[in-house]
Amino acid sequence: MKNKFIMVISLVVILSVLSGCSKNDSILIDKIQQAFPNHVQNDEVYHTEINKNGLLVFYRHNEGLGVGFIKPKSENWEWVDGTGYSRLNPDDGLSAIYSNMDTIPLYFSYGVITDPNIYVVHSSGIKAKIIQVPDGTRIWYITYENLIGSPLPSIIGESKEGNKIITIGD
């Protein structure tokens, strides 16, 4: 009986914490979306990453994935810079876009993986971070130390076994 009581109390505490996290996440997402300028449309914030004393914000608009950079300002956030859009449903199973945010400075490439056989994405010897968001979308991104120049670095998608599935760029 005592063990059952402790288990019930533990469950109540866990559910309370989780519901509190959801509320806090919702408040944070609202503050992030308030930082978007009027000309930058977004349907949903997919993911955020702390980077360079601010947040990289991955967001969906229509059939595209965009990235913005916001930084703290007083009790809110301020939009600093943004990118174009990478396709959410690429025909070849991997989309890629390159971005040079000179104002920060922050140099990166990112996209979406739709081919279930692509397990690793890399470029210029750097392995991408891959994030799966709750709706199942797999986002990848790579940050570079220096400005992305011309020619653009190749983006390579590989299988779990290391077999090249797709190369974007030369």
mmCIF file with all atom_site columns, N, CA and C in Angstrom, residues 26 83 95 118 122 145 155:
data_model
loop_
_atom_site.group_PDB
_atom_site.id
_atom_site.type_symbol
_atom_site.label_atom_id
_atom_site.label_alt_id
_atom_site.label_comp_id
_atom_site.label_asym_id
_atom_site.label_entity_id
_atom_site.label_seq_id
_atom_site.pdbx_PDB_ins_code
_atom_site.Cartn_x
_atom_site.Cartn_y
_atom_site.Cartn_z
_atom_site.occupancy
_atom_site.B_iso_or_equiv
_atom_site.pdbx_formal_charge
_atom_site.auth_seq_id
_atom_site.auth_comp_id
_atom_site.auth_asym_id
_atom_site.auth_atom_id
_atom_site.pdbx_PDB_model_num
ATOM 1  N N  . SER A 1 26  ? 5.380  27.218 -24.308 1.00 0.00 ? 26  SER A N  1
ATOM 2  C CA . SER A 1 26  ? 4.417  28.004 -25.057 1.00 0.00 ? 26  SER A CA 1
ATOM 3  C C  . SER A 1 26  ? 4.677  29.501 -24.889 1.00 0.00 ? 26  SER A C  1
ATOM 4  N N  . THR A 1 83  ? 17.209 33.941 -43.119 1.00 0.00 ? 83  THR A N  1
ATOM 5  C CA . THR A 1 83  ? 17.641 33.297 -44.362 1.00 0.00 ? 83  THR A CA 1
ATOM 6  C C  . THR A 1 83  ? 16.477 33.173 -45.325 1.00 0.00 ? 83  THR A C  1
ATOM 7  N N  . SER A 1 95  ? 17.322 18.471 -48.798 1.00 0.00 ? 95  SER A N  1
ATOM 8  C CA . SER A 1 95  ? 17.374 19.854 -49.275 1.00 0.00 ? 95  SER A CA 1
ATOM 9  C C  . SER A 1 95  ? 18.530 20.559 -48.585 1.00 0.00 ? 95  SER A C  1
ATOM 10 N N  . ILE A 1 118 ? 18.918 8.187  -45.448 1.00 0.00 ? 118 ILE A N  1
ATOM 11 C CA . ILE A 1 118 ? 19.989 9.134  -45.120 1.00 0.00 ? 118 ILE A CA 1
ATOM 12 C C  . ILE A 1 118 ? 20.100 9.214  -43.609 1.00 0.00 ? 118 ILE A C  1
ATOM 13 N N  . HIS A 1 122 ? 27.042 15.544 -44.104 1.00 0.00 ? 122 HIS A N  1
ATOM 14 C CA . HIS A 1 122 ? 28.289 16.240 -43.772 1.00 0.00 ? 122 HIS A CA 1
ATOM 15 C C  . HIS A 1 122 ? 28.719 17.134 -44.925 1.00 0.00 ? 122 HIS A C  1
ATOM 16 N N  . GLU A 1 145 ? 33.383 27.834 -39.596 1.00 0.00 ? 145 GLU A N  1
ATOM 17 C CA . GLU A 1 145 ? 34.208 28.846 -38.927 1.00 0.00 ? 145 GLU A CA 1
ATOM 18 C C  . GLU A 1 145 ? 34.312 30.122 -39.752 1.00 0.00 ? 145 GLU A C  1
ATOM 19 N N  . ILE A 1 155 ? 27.321 19.204 -50.022 1.00 0.00 ? 155 ILE A N  1
ATOM 20 C CA . ILE A 1 155 ? 26.561 18.620 -48.920 1.00 0.00 ? 155 ILE A CA 1
ATOM 21 C C  . ILE A 1 155 ? 26.345 17.160 -49.301 1.00 0.00 ? 155 ILE A C  1
#
